[in-house]
Each structure stands twice: as C-alpha cells, then as structure tokens.
Amino acid sequence: MHPLELPFSRTRHDRAAHRRADPDLIGTSLAVPTTRVLVLHRGRLAVVDPQAPHAALMPPAGLPDGLWLHLGEDDDATYLGLVLPDASAPGGSGEPAPPAGTDGWAGLREITRAQAAALDADDDRTVLVHGLAVEAVALAGWHTTHPLCAVCGTPTQVGQAGWERRCPVDDRRTYPRTDPAVIMAVVDDADRLLLGHAARWPEGRYSTLAGFVEAGESLEDTVRREVAEESGVVVGTGPGDVVYRGSQAWPFPASLMLGFRARAVGTAVTTDDEEVTDARWFTRDELHAAAASGEVGLPGRHSIARSLIEEWFGGELPGAW
Ligand SMILES: [Zn+2]
C-alpha cells in the first residue's frame, strides 16, 4: 500500500526547535525584514482573497502586539505566528480588525478546501504556508486553553518562543498537548467496508468510525474498542488485523488522527443508537452508486477518513460534504 495523501500532513519548513531556547529569538526575528508572520485570532487566520482564502504571510513591520510564536524557518525566512487578543471595543464581537494588507479571517478547513480546488495546490509556496498554518493553529489553540498552572492555578508565563508555559510560583512547565484519536477503515473478508452514521450528522452522511485513545490504552486496543462500541463489529487480534496507515494533525482543537485499516472477524452490526445510529457494510459498487446518487454523503477531501475510504475503494469517489 502507498502512503496516504493527507493534506494536513504536507509541510516544507524546518521547525528549528533548537532555536527556541534563545530568549531573544522573537525579538531578533522581528528585526529582520525577511521574517514573515501568520496572524491569528481565536483559531482563525488573517487571509487574502475572501472568495478563495489563502493565509497571509505578513512582513513584521507595522503589526500590532500579541502572543508571539516561533514556527520555524527555511532558506528564505524565519516564520512566526502572532495571536491577537480580543478587541476591547464595548459591545463589539471581540474580533480585531484584520491586519492592513489582508482581507479578513478564515478557518483552516475553509482555507484547505479553497486550496484543494486551486491549481497551485502542489506549489511549494502553498505547501509551505499550509504547513505553517496547521502548526500555528494547533499551537495557538493550546495557549488559549492552558492559561493557568494545572497544579496551583497561577497564571503561567510563555517561554521557549511560544512552546512552553511556566508557572512562576512552582516552576511547573507544560508543553503543547495533542490528543491522539484513531480512525479506521474496517474491512471484512468479503472486502466490504464498514461506515457509520453519527447521531449529530445530517441524514445520509457516512464515514469511517473513529474515537479518542483512552488513558493507558494501546492504539490497537482503541481501534478494537471503538469499533465494538460504535458498531458491534469485532476486529481481529491477529498479526495484520490492525495496520497503521498514516496520520495527520487535526487541530480542532487538538487532535492527532491516526489512521488504520482493520480486519473484521465478526460482522454483525449493533449500534449504540446514541453516538452512532447506523452502521452499514458497503461493497465497492454499492458505495460508488450511493455516493453518485447522493444517497450517501462522504467526508471532505481534506480528511483522513476520505483517504482511508478511497484507499479501500482504489480511486476517487464522487461527492463530499
Ligand atoms: Zn503552579
């Protein structure tokens, strides 16, 4: 099997983590005119072209102040993130004005969708900016949810150029968190694919089953447990019954999606009727026909779910959410 094509895993820059210990790193980077900055607010990025939004890489001159993050570098530039605080105008939405030279704010999924449709999706520059944007959104999200020391409740201070928060009272240090989740294409011995419908989705939407890794649990056990809980289907315990296929960051807000192919040894379906209200086996012909007619809506093309489904199918399928 070839590696999966995963849009959120494409990247071209060097994170240059060895530089983060330099306490002047942000200041010296800002003094260099070739430095470029991604500006963020509440998980959204300052963009140009609101119709087909692209994250804007801004020169540092004239930007407001906020939380600075070191994202990395390449041969051309150092890259920073700038998280703007809420605007303080009374009665306002809290959304600050986008920086001069940009057109507004857009979320990562919106940007990814626009890029997937663009002719320059494989262009080096597009891959660079998108890789930086995924990193910036994930890191900024962590800061938003971890303002206080988890032990004593004191407001923490940012260190390591945005990659650490430190408690000034007990010196406890915390680092950006990522929550692992598994997502799996479950296939039976007749080569059918299992897809589920979640209670919170619109009618007709189907995708691969998925769930978070629990404390103290191996990935293989998570795959078996989630499939059993959501569909009643039994995944084998033999060698090759759970095979890793690839991963991509999913910073909504802090997931890492780990993709698997899993082999079903018991195919009877019983859903829990709470989280998942339907699970069905599809042959290739059935899934193609259902997707083409619109009876079944498949996940978006930037998702790892889509990649796992199309890997099993052996090509592109019609339709997407
Ligand atoms: Zn503390």
PDB file of C-alpha atoms and ligand atoms in Angstrom:
ATOM      1  CA  MET A   1       0.000   0.000   0.000  1.00  0.00           C
ATOM      2  CA  HIS A   2       1.257   3.511  -0.836  1.00  0.00           C
ATOM      3  CA  PRO A   3       1.326   6.226   1.840  1.00  0.00           C
ATOM      4  CA  LEU A   4      -1.965   8.081   2.172  1.00  0.00           C
ATOM      5  CA  GLU A   5      -2.225  11.587   0.656  1.00  0.00           C
ATOM      6  CA  LEU A   6      -3.060  13.715   3.690  1.00  0.00           C
ATOM      7  CA  PRO A   7      -3.430  17.461   3.161  1.00  0.00           C
ATOM      8  CA  PHE A   8      -2.868  18.406   6.807  1.00  0.00           C
ATOM      9  CA  SER A   9       0.415  16.482   6.854  1.00  0.00           C
ATOM     10  CA  ARG A  10       2.058  18.309   3.990  1.00  0.00           C
ATOM     11  CA  THR A  11       4.804  20.598   5.127  1.00  0.00           C
ATOM     12  CA  ARG A  12       8.007  22.122   3.781  1.00  0.00           C
ATOM     13  CA  HIS A  13       9.605  24.161   6.565  1.00  0.00           C
ATOM     14  CA  ASP A  14      12.069  23.252   9.320  1.00  0.00           C
ATOM     15  CA  ARG A  15      10.617  23.826  12.817  1.00  0.00           C
ATOM     16  CA  ALA A  16      14.181  24.592  14.008  1.00  0.00           C
ATOM     17  CA  ALA A  17      13.291  23.593  17.580  1.00  0.00           C
ATOM     18  CA  HIS A  18      16.903  24.075  18.698  1.00  0.00           C
ATOM     19  CA  ARG A  19      16.426  27.864  18.380  1.00  0.00           C
ATOM     20  CA  ARG A  20      13.532  28.105  20.864  1.00  0.00           C
ATOM     21  CA  ALA A  21      15.767  28.279  23.949  1.00  0.00           C
ATOM     22  CA  ASP A  22      17.119  31.669  22.812  1.00  0.00           C
ATOM     23  CA  PRO A  23      15.145  34.215  24.884  1.00  0.00           C
ATOM     24  CA  ASP A  24      15.683  36.912  22.219  1.00  0.00           C
ATOM     25  CA  LEU A  25      14.567  34.717  19.321  1.00  0.00           C
ATOM     26  CA  ILE A  26      11.271  36.533  18.683  1.00  0.00           C
ATOM     27  CA  GLY A  27      12.832  39.998  19.063  1.00  0.00           C
ATOM     28  CA  THR A  28      15.777  39.305  16.764  1.00  0.00           C
ATOM     29  CA  SER A  29      13.478  37.652  14.200  1.00  0.00           C
ATOM     30  CA  LEU A  30      11.172  40.688  14.176  1.00  0.00           C
ATOM     31  CA  ALA A  31      14.132  42.960  13.445  1.00  0.00           C
ATOM     32  CA  VAL A  32      14.888  41.059  10.217  1.00  0.00           C
ATOM     33  CA  PRO A  33      12.807  42.390   7.295  1.00  0.00           C
ATOM     34  CA  THR A  34      12.580  38.998   5.530  1.00  0.00           C
ATOM     35  CA  THR A  35      10.770  37.443   8.535  1.00  0.00           C
ATOM     36  CA  ARG A  36       7.170  36.511   7.751  1.00  0.00           C
ATOM     37  CA  VAL A  37       4.236  36.312  10.166  1.00  0.00           C
ATOM     38  CA  LEU A  38       0.938  34.396  10.172  1.00  0.00           C
ATOM     39  CA  VAL A  39      -1.614  36.408  12.160  1.00  0.00           C
ATOM     40  CA  LEU A  40      -4.287  34.534  14.117  1.00  0.00           C
ATOM     41  CA  HIS A  41      -7.309  35.251  16.245  1.00  0.00           C
ATOM     42  CA  ARG A  42      -9.389  32.558  18.004  1.00  0.00           C
ATOM     43  CA  GLY A  43      -8.134  29.792  15.716  1.00  0.00           C
ATOM     44  CA  ARG A  44      -8.728  31.728  12.515  1.00  0.00           C
ATOM     45  CA  LEU A  45      -6.061  33.167  10.218  1.00  0.00           C
ATOM     46  CA  ALA A  46      -5.726  36.544   8.527  1.00  0.00           C
ATOM     47  CA  VAL A  47      -6.244  35.836   4.815  1.00  0.00           C
ATOM     48  CA  VAL A  48      -6.168  37.465   1.439  1.00  0.00           C
ATOM     49  CA  ASP A  49      -8.869  36.840  -1.171  1.00  0.00           C
ATOM     50  CA  PRO A  50     -12.018  36.051   0.852  1.00  0.00           C
ATOM     51  CA  GLN A  51     -13.529  34.095  -2.083  1.00  0.00           C
ATOM     52  CA  ALA A  52     -10.639  31.577  -2.115  1.00  0.00           C
ATOM     53  CA  PRO A  53      -8.878  32.398   1.164  1.00  0.00           C
ATOM     54  CA  HIS A  54      -5.100  31.988   1.462  1.00  0.00           C
ATOM     55  CA  ALA A  55      -3.332  32.555   4.783  1.00  0.00           C
ATOM     56  CA  ALA A  56      -1.327  35.777   4.510  1.00  0.00           C
ATOM     57  CA  LEU A  57       2.402  35.764   5.330  1.00  0.00           C
ATOM     58  CA  MET A  58       2.983  39.320   6.543  1.00  0.00           C
ATOM     59  CA  PRO A  59       6.211  41.310   6.916  1.00  0.00           C
ATOM     60  CA  PRO A  60       6.741  42.191  10.595  1.00  0.00           C
ATOM     61  CA  ALA A  61       6.714  45.988  10.215  1.00  0.00           C
ATOM     62  CA  GLY A  62       3.516  47.616  11.442  1.00  0.00           C
ATOM     63  CA  LEU A  63       1.887  44.562  13.042  1.00  0.00           C
ATOM     64  CA  PRO A  64       0.174  45.013  16.424  1.00  0.00           C
ATOM     65  CA  ASP A  65       1.425  43.168  19.518  1.00  0.00           C
ATOM     66  CA  GLY A  66       0.118  39.900  20.846  1.00  0.00           C
ATOM     67  CA  LEU A  67       1.320  36.404  21.686  1.00  0.00           C
ATOM     68  CA  TRP A  68       4.325  35.573  19.503  1.00  0.00           C
ATOM     69  CA  LEU A  69       5.105  32.022  18.382  1.00  0.00           C
ATOM     70  CA  HIS A  70       8.196  30.750  16.591  1.00  0.00           C
ATOM     71  CA  LEU A  71       7.046  28.407  13.828  1.00  0.00           C
ATOM     72  CA  GLY A  72      10.315  27.648  12.026  1.00  0.00           C
ATOM     73  CA  GLU A  73      12.420  28.620   9.067  1.00  0.00           C
ATOM     74  CA  ASP A  74      13.607  27.772   5.586  1.00  0.00           C
ATOM     75  CA  ASP A  75      16.368  29.151   3.356  1.00  0.00           C
ATOM     76  CA  ASP A  76      14.322  32.300   2.687  1.00  0.00           C
ATOM     77  CA  ALA A  77      12.913  33.392   6.032  1.00  0.00           C
ATOM     78  CA  THR A  78      12.080  32.870   9.684  1.00  0.00           C
ATOM     79  CA  TYR A  79       8.351  32.258  10.254  1.00  0.00           C
ATOM     80  CA  LEU A  80       6.394  33.484  13.276  1.00  0.00           C
ATOM     81  CA  GLY A  81       2.805  33.293  14.440  1.00  0.00           C
ATOM     82  CA  LEU A  82       1.080  36.249  16.084  1.00  0.00           C
ATOM     83  CA  VAL A  83      -2.038  35.569  18.152  1.00  0.00           C
ATOM     84  CA  LEU A  84      -4.049  38.769  18.557  1.00  0.00           C
ATOM     85  CA  PRO A  85      -6.067  39.361  21.732  1.00  0.00           C
ATOM     86  CA  ASP A  86      -9.785  40.053  21.520  1.00  0.00           C
ATOM     87  CA  ALA A  87     -10.627  43.600  20.506  1.00  0.00           C
ATOM     88  CA  SER A  88     -11.861  45.509  23.539  1.00  0.00           C
ATOM     89  CA  ALA A  89     -14.470  47.794  21.937  1.00  0.00           C
ATOM     90  CA  PRO A  90     -17.531  47.698  24.237  1.00  0.00           C
ATOM     91  CA  GLY A  91     -20.411  45.780  22.703  1.00  0.00           C
ATOM     92  CA  GLY A  92     -18.209  44.529  19.853  1.00  0.00           C
ATOM     93  CA  SER A  93     -17.762  40.925  18.746  1.00  0.00           C
ATOM     94  CA  GLY A  94     -14.226  40.809  20.145  1.00  0.00           C
ATOM     95  CA  GLU A  95     -12.873  40.254  16.672  1.00  0.00           C
ATOM     96  CA  PRO A  96      -9.916  42.548  15.956  1.00  0.00           C
ATOM     97  CA  ALA A  97      -9.580  44.220  12.582  1.00  0.00           C
ATOM     98  CA  PRO A  98      -7.533  42.058  10.205  1.00  0.00           C
ATOM     99  CA  PRO A  99      -4.028  43.499   9.710  1.00  0.00           C
ATOM    100  CA  ALA A 100      -3.521  46.060   6.946  1.00  0.00           C
ATOM    101  CA  GLY A 101      -2.968  44.277   3.639  1.00  0.00           C
ATOM    102  CA  THR A 102      -5.273  41.354   4.473  1.00  0.00           C
ATOM    103  CA  ASP A 103      -8.968  40.934   3.714  1.00  0.00           C
ATOM    104  CA  GLY A 104     -10.427  39.141   6.725  1.00  0.00           C
ATOM    105  CA  TRP A 105     -10.315  35.980   8.844  1.00  0.00           C
ATOM    106  CA  ALA A 106     -10.818  32.352   7.785  1.00  0.00           C
ATOM    107  CA  GLY A 107     -10.586  28.927   9.434  1.00  0.00           C
ATOM    108  CA  LEU A 108      -8.127  26.250   8.446  1.00  0.00           C
ATOM    109  CA  ARG A 109     -10.748  23.950   6.913  1.00  0.00           C
ATOM    110  CA  GLU A 110     -12.085  26.766   4.770  1.00  0.00           C
ATOM    111  CA  ILE A 111      -8.557  27.571   3.577  1.00  0.00           C
ATOM    112  CA  THR A 112      -7.777  23.902   2.918  1.00  0.00           C
ATOM    113  CA  ARG A 113     -10.971  23.461   0.915  1.00  0.00           C
ATOM    114  CA  ALA A 114     -10.155  26.507  -1.219  1.00  0.00           C
ATOM    115  CA  GLN A 115      -6.618  25.288  -1.809  1.00  0.00           C
ATOM    116  CA  ALA A 116      -7.656  21.777  -2.755  1.00  0.00           C
ATOM    117  CA  ALA A 117      -9.704  23.323  -5.548  1.00  0.00           C
ATOM    118  CA  ALA A 118      -6.908  25.661  -6.661  1.00  0.00           C
ATOM    119  CA  LEU A 119      -4.500  24.973  -9.482  1.00  0.00           C
ATOM    120  CA  ASP A 120      -1.486  25.733  -7.294  1.00  0.00           C
ATOM    121  CA  ALA A 121      -2.308  23.151  -4.577  1.00  0.00           C
ATOM    122  CA  ASP A 122       1.025  21.347  -5.065  1.00  0.00           C
ATOM    123  CA  ASP A 123       3.019  24.523  -5.450  1.00  0.00           C
ATOM    124  CA  ASP A 124       5.913  24.796  -2.933  1.00  0.00           C
ATOM    125  CA  ARG A 125       4.624  28.081  -1.589  1.00  0.00           C
ATOM    126  CA  THR A 126       1.123  26.692  -0.949  1.00  0.00           C
ATOM    127  CA  VAL A 127       2.530  23.663   0.880  1.00  0.00           C
ATOM    128  CA  LEU A 128       4.825  25.905   2.949  1.00  0.00           C
ATOM    129  CA  VAL A 129       2.057  28.266   4.039  1.00  0.00           C
ATOM    130  CA  HIS A 130      -0.392  25.470   4.780  1.00  0.00           C
ATOM    131  CA  GLY A 131       2.139  23.557   6.905  1.00  0.00           C
ATOM    132  CA  LEU A 132       2.857  26.715   8.896  1.00  0.00           C
ATOM    133  CA  ALA A 133      -0.858  27.394   9.303  1.00  0.00           C
ATOM    134  CA  VAL A 134      -1.597  23.915  10.729  1.00  0.00           C
ATOM    135  CA  GLU A 135       1.272  24.316  13.213  1.00  0.00           C
ATOM    136  CA  ALA A 136       0.204  27.852  14.190  1.00  0.00           C
ATOM    137  CA  VAL A 137      -3.471  26.959  14.733  1.00  0.00           C
ATOM    138  CA  ALA A 138      -2.578  23.916  16.861  1.00  0.00           C
ATOM    139  CA  LEU A 139      -0.072  25.856  18.990  1.00  0.00           C
ATOM    140  CA  ALA A 140      -2.314  28.905  19.409  1.00  0.00           C
ATOM    141  CA  GLY A 141      -5.201  26.657  20.473  1.00  0.00           C
ATOM    142  CA  TRP A 142      -3.094  25.155  23.236  1.00  0.00           C
ATOM    143  CA  HIS A 143      -2.266  28.596  24.654  1.00  0.00           C
ATOM    144  CA  THR A 144      -5.939  29.533  24.680  1.00  0.00           C
ATOM    145  CA  THR A 145      -6.907  26.540  26.823  1.00  0.00           C
ATOM    146  CA  HIS A 146      -3.881  26.473  29.162  1.00  0.00           C
ATOM    147  CA  PRO A 147      -3.587  29.945  30.719  1.00  0.00           C
ATOM    148  CA  LEU A 148      -3.219  28.670  34.315  1.00  0.00           C
ATOM    149  CA  CYS A 149      -0.913  26.295  36.170  1.00  0.00           C
ATOM    150  CA  ALA A 150      -2.712  22.936  36.469  1.00  0.00           C
ATOM    151  CA  VAL A 151      -1.348  22.422  39.998  1.00  0.00           C
ATOM    152  CA  CYS A 152      -1.725  25.791  41.763  1.00  0.00           C
ATOM    153  CA  GLY A 153      -3.885  27.876  39.403  1.00  0.00           C
ATOM    154  CA  THR A 154      -1.407  30.729  38.969  1.00  0.00           C
ATOM    155  CA  PRO A 155      -1.366  32.394  35.523  1.00  0.00           C
ATOM    156  CA  THR A 156       1.535  30.889  33.577  1.00  0.00           C
ATOM    157  CA  GLN A 157       4.186  32.693  31.524  1.00  0.00           C
ATOM    158  CA  VAL A 158       5.131  31.881  27.950  1.00  0.00           C
ATOM    159  CA  GLY A 159       8.659  30.610  27.290  1.00  0.00           C
ATOM    160  CA  GLN A 160      10.613  28.758  24.603  1.00  0.00           C
ATOM    161  CA  ALA A 161       9.403  31.157  21.906  1.00  0.00           C
ATOM    162  CA  GLY A 162       5.808  30.023  22.402  1.00  0.00           C
ATOM    163  CA  TRP A 163       6.480  26.314  23.027  1.00  0.00           C
ATOM    164  CA  GLU A 164       6.275  26.248  26.828  1.00  0.00           C
ATOM    165  CA  ARG A 165       4.232  27.748  29.653  1.00  0.00           C
ATOM    166  CA  ARG A 166       5.870  28.073  33.050  1.00  0.00           C
ATOM    167  CA  CYS A 167       4.339  28.635  36.471  1.00  0.00           C
ATOM    168  CA  PRO A 168       6.160  31.474  38.271  1.00  0.00           C
ATOM    169  CA  VAL A 169       5.274  30.001  41.696  1.00  0.00           C
ATOM    170  CA  ASP A 170       6.285  26.327  41.498  1.00  0.00           C
ATOM    171  CA  ASP A 171       8.254  26.375  38.210  1.00  0.00           C
ATOM    172  CA  ARG A 172       5.974  23.685  36.725  1.00  0.00           C
ATOM    173  CA  ARG A 173       6.390  23.622  32.944  1.00  0.00           C
ATOM    174  CA  THR A 174       3.771  22.485  30.457  1.00  0.00           C
ATOM    175  CA  TYR A 175       4.126  21.823  26.752  1.00  0.00           C
ATOM    176  CA  PRO A 176       1.692  21.824  23.823  1.00  0.00           C
ATOM    177  CA  ARG A 177      -0.741  18.944  24.126  1.00  0.00           C
ATOM    178  CA  THR A 178      -2.003  16.701  21.365  1.00  0.00           C
ATOM    179  CA  ASP A 179      -4.868  14.239  21.868  1.00  0.00           C
ATOM    180  CA  PRO A 180      -4.443  11.006  19.868  1.00  0.00           C
ATOM    181  CA  ALA A 181      -7.536   9.641  18.128  1.00  0.00           C
ATOM    182  CA  VAL A 182      -7.837   6.584  15.923  1.00  0.00           C
ATOM    183  CA  ILE A 183      -9.841   6.400  12.713  1.00  0.00           C
ATOM    184  CA  MET A 184     -10.221   3.177  10.823  1.00  0.00           C
ATOM    185  CA  ALA A 185     -11.336   1.615   7.592  1.00  0.00           C
ATOM    186  CA  VAL A 186     -12.876  -1.651   8.836  1.00  0.00           C
ATOM    187  CA  VAL A 187     -12.962  -4.255   6.056  1.00  0.00           C
ATOM    188  CA  ASP A 188     -14.447  -7.766   6.218  1.00  0.00           C
ATOM    189  CA  ASP A 189     -13.220 -10.917   4.471  1.00  0.00           C
ATOM    190  CA  ALA A 190     -15.628 -10.259   1.586  1.00  0.00           C
ATOM    191  CA  ASP A 191     -13.747  -6.948   1.111  1.00  0.00           C
ATOM    192  CA  ARG A 192     -16.706  -4.809   2.168  1.00  0.00           C
ATOM    193  CA  LEU A 193     -16.153  -1.516   4.031  1.00  0.00           C
ATOM    194  CA  LEU A 194     -17.937  -0.549   7.263  1.00  0.00           C
ATOM    195  CA  LEU A 195     -19.173   3.053   7.527  1.00  0.00           C
ATOM    196  CA  GLY A 196     -21.150   4.656  10.326  1.00  0.00           C
ATOM    197  CA  HIS A 197     -23.644   7.479  10.666  1.00  0.00           C
ATOM    198  CA  ALA A 198     -23.261   9.645  13.786  1.00  0.00           C
ATOM    199  CA  ALA A 199     -26.355  10.878  15.598  1.00  0.00           C
ATOM    200  CA  ARG A 200     -25.276  14.527  15.269  1.00  0.00           C
ATOM    201  CA  TRP A 201     -24.831  14.384  11.457  1.00  0.00           C
ATOM    202  CA  PRO A 202     -27.364  15.287   8.764  1.00  0.00           C
ATOM    203  CA  GLU A 203     -29.204  12.340   7.247  1.00  0.00           C
ATOM    204  CA  GLY A 204     -27.193  10.352   4.707  1.00  0.00           C
ATOM    205  CA  ARG A 205     -23.757  11.316   5.954  1.00  0.00           C
ATOM    206  CA  TYR A 206     -21.474   8.303   6.464  1.00  0.00           C
ATOM    207  CA  SER A 207     -17.832   7.977   7.429  1.00  0.00           C
ATOM    208  CA  THR A 208     -15.252   5.672   8.948  1.00  0.00           C
ATOM    209  CA  LEU A 209     -15.556   5.012  12.671  1.00  0.00           C
ATOM    210  CA  ALA A 210     -13.226   6.954  14.975  1.00  0.00           C
ATOM    211  CA  GLY A 211     -12.583   7.715  18.621  1.00  0.00           C
ATOM    212  CA  PHE A 212     -10.146   9.025  21.198  1.00  0.00           C
ATOM    213  CA  VAL A 213      -7.422   6.931  22.775  1.00  0.00           C
ATOM    214  CA  GLU A 214      -8.123   6.421  26.476  1.00  0.00           C
ATOM    215  CA  ALA A 215      -5.577   6.683  29.276  1.00  0.00           C
ATOM    216  CA  GLY A 216      -3.279   3.663  29.380  1.00  0.00           C
ATOM    217  CA  GLU A 217      -4.592   2.179  26.133  1.00  0.00           C
ATOM    218  CA  SER A 218      -2.674   0.966  23.070  1.00  0.00           C
ATOM    219  CA  LEU A 219      -3.751   2.181  19.639  1.00  0.00           C
ATOM    220  CA  GLU A 220      -4.679  -1.343  18.546  1.00  0.00           C
ATOM    221  CA  ASP A 221      -6.937  -1.776  21.574  1.00  0.00           C
ATOM    222  CA  THR A 222      -8.546   1.608  20.906  1.00  0.00           C
ATOM    223  CA  VAL A 223      -9.352   0.512  17.351  1.00  0.00           C
ATOM    224  CA  ARG A 224     -10.999  -2.712  18.595  1.00  0.00           C
ATOM    225  CA  ARG A 225     -12.857  -0.997  21.448  1.00  0.00           C
ATOM    226  CA  GLU A 226     -14.229   1.896  19.376  1.00  0.00           C
ATOM    227  CA  VAL A 227     -15.388  -0.379  16.538  1.00  0.00           C
ATOM    228  CA  ALA A 228     -17.107  -2.698  19.031  1.00  0.00           C
ATOM    229  CA  GLU A 229     -18.749   0.190  20.932  1.00  0.00           C
ATOM    230  CA  GLU A 230     -19.972   2.029  17.860  1.00  0.00           C
ATOM    231  CA  SER A 231     -20.999  -0.866  15.603  1.00  0.00           C
ATOM    232  CA  GLY A 232     -20.793  -4.179  17.471  1.00  0.00           C
ATOM    233  CA  VAL A 233     -18.333  -5.394  14.816  1.00  0.00           C
ATOM    234  CA  VAL A 234     -15.397  -7.462  16.108  1.00  0.00           C
ATOM    235  CA  VAL A 235     -11.897  -6.580  14.877  1.00  0.00           C
ATOM    236  CA  GLY A 236      -9.337  -9.406  14.934  1.00  0.00           C
ATOM    237  CA  THR A 237      -6.415  -9.668  17.328  1.00  0.00           C
ATOM    238  CA  GLY A 238      -4.074 -11.457  14.917  1.00  0.00           C
ATOM    239  CA  PRO A 239      -0.987 -10.051  13.239  1.00  0.00           C
ATOM    240  CA  GLY A 240      -2.033  -7.770  10.394  1.00  0.00           C
ATOM    241  CA  ASP A 241      -5.602  -7.307  11.692  1.00  0.00           C
ATOM    242  CA  VAL A 242      -4.905  -3.664  12.682  1.00  0.00           C
ATOM    243  CA  VAL A 243      -2.465  -1.930  10.332  1.00  0.00           C
ATOM    244  CA  TYR A 244      -1.286   1.660  10.671  1.00  0.00           C
ATOM    245  CA  ARG A 245      -1.783   3.723   7.501  1.00  0.00           C
ATOM    246  CA  GLY A 246      -0.783   7.309   8.302  1.00  0.00           C
ATOM    247  CA  SER A 247      -1.608  10.327  10.442  1.00  0.00           C
ATOM    248  CA  GLN A 248      -2.468  13.963  10.240  1.00  0.00           C
ATOM    249  CA  ALA A 249      -2.821  16.735  12.762  1.00  0.00           C
ATOM    250  CA  TRP A 250      -6.445  17.801  13.251  1.00  0.00           C
ATOM    251  CA  PRO A 251      -6.198  20.916  15.398  1.00  0.00           C
ATOM    252  CA  PHE A 252      -9.958  21.284  16.066  1.00  0.00           C
ATOM    253  CA  PRO A 253      -8.904  21.810  18.765  1.00  0.00           C
ATOM    254  CA  ALA A 254      -6.013  19.444  19.488  1.00  0.00           C
ATOM    255  CA  SER A 255      -6.313  16.044  17.834  1.00  0.00           C
ATOM    256  CA  LEU A 256      -3.831  13.880  16.023  1.00  0.00           C
ATOM    257  CA  MET A 257      -5.747  11.484  13.781  1.00  0.00           C
ATOM    258  CA  LEU A 258      -4.043   8.091  13.452  1.00  0.00           C
ATOM    259  CA  GLY A 259      -5.415   6.138  10.515  1.00  0.00           C
ATOM    260  CA  PHE A 260      -5.719   2.331  10.417  1.00  0.00           C
ATOM    261  CA  ARG A 261      -7.003  -0.481   8.251  1.00  0.00           C
ATOM    262  CA  ALA A 262      -8.731  -3.052  10.460  1.00  0.00           C
ATOM    263  CA  ARG A 263      -9.981  -6.567   9.638  1.00  0.00           C
ATOM    264  CA  ALA A 264     -13.404  -7.598  10.918  1.00  0.00           C
ATOM    265  CA  VAL A 265     -13.767 -11.153  12.196  1.00  0.00           C
ATOM    266  CA  GLY A 266     -17.370 -10.648  13.378  1.00  0.00           C
ATOM    267  CA  THR A 267     -19.599  -8.629  11.024  1.00  0.00           C
ATOM    268  CA  ALA A 268     -22.953  -8.428  12.830  1.00  0.00           C
ATOM    269  CA  VAL A 269     -23.889  -4.766  13.317  1.00  0.00           C
ATOM    270  CA  THR A 270     -25.484  -3.391  16.505  1.00  0.00           C
ATOM    271  CA  THR A 271     -25.075   0.343  17.042  1.00  0.00           C
ATOM    272  CA  ASP A 272     -25.313   2.045  20.422  1.00  0.00           C
ATOM    273  CA  ASP A 273     -28.058   4.333  18.992  1.00  0.00           C
ATOM    274  CA  GLU A 274     -26.586   7.248  20.948  1.00  0.00           C
ATOM    275  CA  GLU A 275     -23.270   8.239  19.382  1.00  0.00           C
ATOM    276  CA  VAL A 276     -23.728   6.165  16.209  1.00  0.00           C
ATOM    277  CA  THR A 277     -27.258   5.500  14.957  1.00  0.00           C
ATOM    278  CA  ASP A 278     -26.420   3.401  11.888  1.00  0.00           C
ATOM    279  CA  ALA A 279     -23.505   1.363  10.574  1.00  0.00           C
ATOM    280  CA  ARG A 280     -23.539  -0.399   7.204  1.00  0.00           C
ATOM    281  CA  TRP A 281     -21.337  -2.642   5.119  1.00  0.00           C
ATOM    282  CA  PHE A 282     -20.727  -1.458   1.551  1.00  0.00           C
ATOM    283  CA  THR A 283     -19.312  -3.253  -1.472  1.00  0.00           C
ATOM    284  CA  ARG A 284     -17.394  -1.010  -3.873  1.00  0.00           C
ATOM    285  CA  ASP A 285     -20.294  -0.963  -6.331  1.00  0.00           C
ATOM    286  CA  GLU A 286     -22.788  -0.134  -3.583  1.00  0.00           C
ATOM    287  CA  LEU A 287     -20.718   2.715  -2.185  1.00  0.00           C
ATOM    288  CA  HIS A 288     -19.992   4.197  -5.613  1.00  0.00           C
ATOM    289  CA  ALA A 289     -23.676   4.103  -6.546  1.00  0.00           C
ATOM    290  CA  ALA A 290     -24.804   5.548  -3.202  1.00  0.00           C
ATOM    291  CA  ALA A 291     -22.228   8.369  -3.366  1.00  0.00           C
ATOM    292  CA  ALA A 292     -23.055   9.150  -7.006  1.00  0.00           C
ATOM    293  CA  SER A 293     -26.807   9.335  -6.349  1.00  0.00           C
ATOM    294  CA  GLY A 294     -26.348  11.457  -3.225  1.00  0.00           C
ATOM    295  CA  GLU A 295     -27.981   8.800  -1.029  1.00  0.00           C
ATOM    296  CA  VAL A 296     -24.703   8.725   0.920  1.00  0.00           C
ATOM    297  CA  GLY A 297     -22.581  11.805   1.641  1.00  0.00           C
ATOM    298  CA  LEU A 298     -18.888  11.028   2.181  1.00  0.00           C
ATOM    299  CA  PRO A 299     -16.387  13.057   4.233  1.00  0.00           C
ATOM    300  CA  GLY A 300     -14.488  16.026   2.798  1.00  0.00           C
ATOM    301  CA  ARG A 301     -11.413  15.589   0.666  1.00  0.00           C
ATOM    302  CA  HIS A 302      -9.042  17.064   3.248  1.00  0.00           C
ATOM    303  CA  SER A 303      -9.989  14.431   5.849  1.00  0.00           C
ATOM    304  CA  ILE A 304      -8.080  11.267   6.653  1.00  0.00           C
ATOM    305  CA  ALA A 305     -11.445   9.469   6.608  1.00  0.00           C
ATOM    306  CA  ARG A 306     -11.775  10.247   2.908  1.00  0.00           C
ATOM    307  CA  SER A 307      -8.249   8.999   2.226  1.00  0.00           C
ATOM    308  CA  LEU A 308      -8.902   5.723   4.045  1.00  0.00           C
ATOM    309  CA  ILE A 309     -12.198   5.202   2.181  1.00  0.00           C
ATOM    310  CA  GLU A 310     -10.672   5.952  -1.225  1.00  0.00           C
ATOM    311  CA  GLU A 311      -7.653   3.774  -0.488  1.00  0.00           C
ATOM    312  CA  TRP A 312     -10.013   0.842   0.095  1.00  0.00           C
ATOM    313  CA  PHE A 313     -12.078   1.801  -2.964  1.00  0.00           C
ATOM    314  CA  GLY A 314      -8.997   2.067  -5.164  1.00  0.00           C
ATOM    315  CA  GLY A 315      -9.694   5.514  -6.583  1.00  0.00           C
ATOM    316  CA  GLU A 316     -11.693   8.694  -6.205  1.00  0.00           C
ATOM    317  CA  LEU A 317     -15.337   8.568  -5.216  1.00  0.00           C
ATOM    318  CA  PRO A 318     -17.960  11.157  -6.155  1.00  0.00           C
ATOM    319  CA  GLY A 319     -19.491  13.653  -3.735  1.00  0.00           C
ATOM    320  CA  ALA A 320     -18.362  15.140  -0.446  1.00  0.00           C
ATOM    321  CA  TRP A 321     -19.833  17.048   2.485  1.00  0.00           C
TER     322      TRP A 321
HETATM  323 ZN    ZN B   1       1.870  26.481  39.765  1.00  0.00          ZN
END
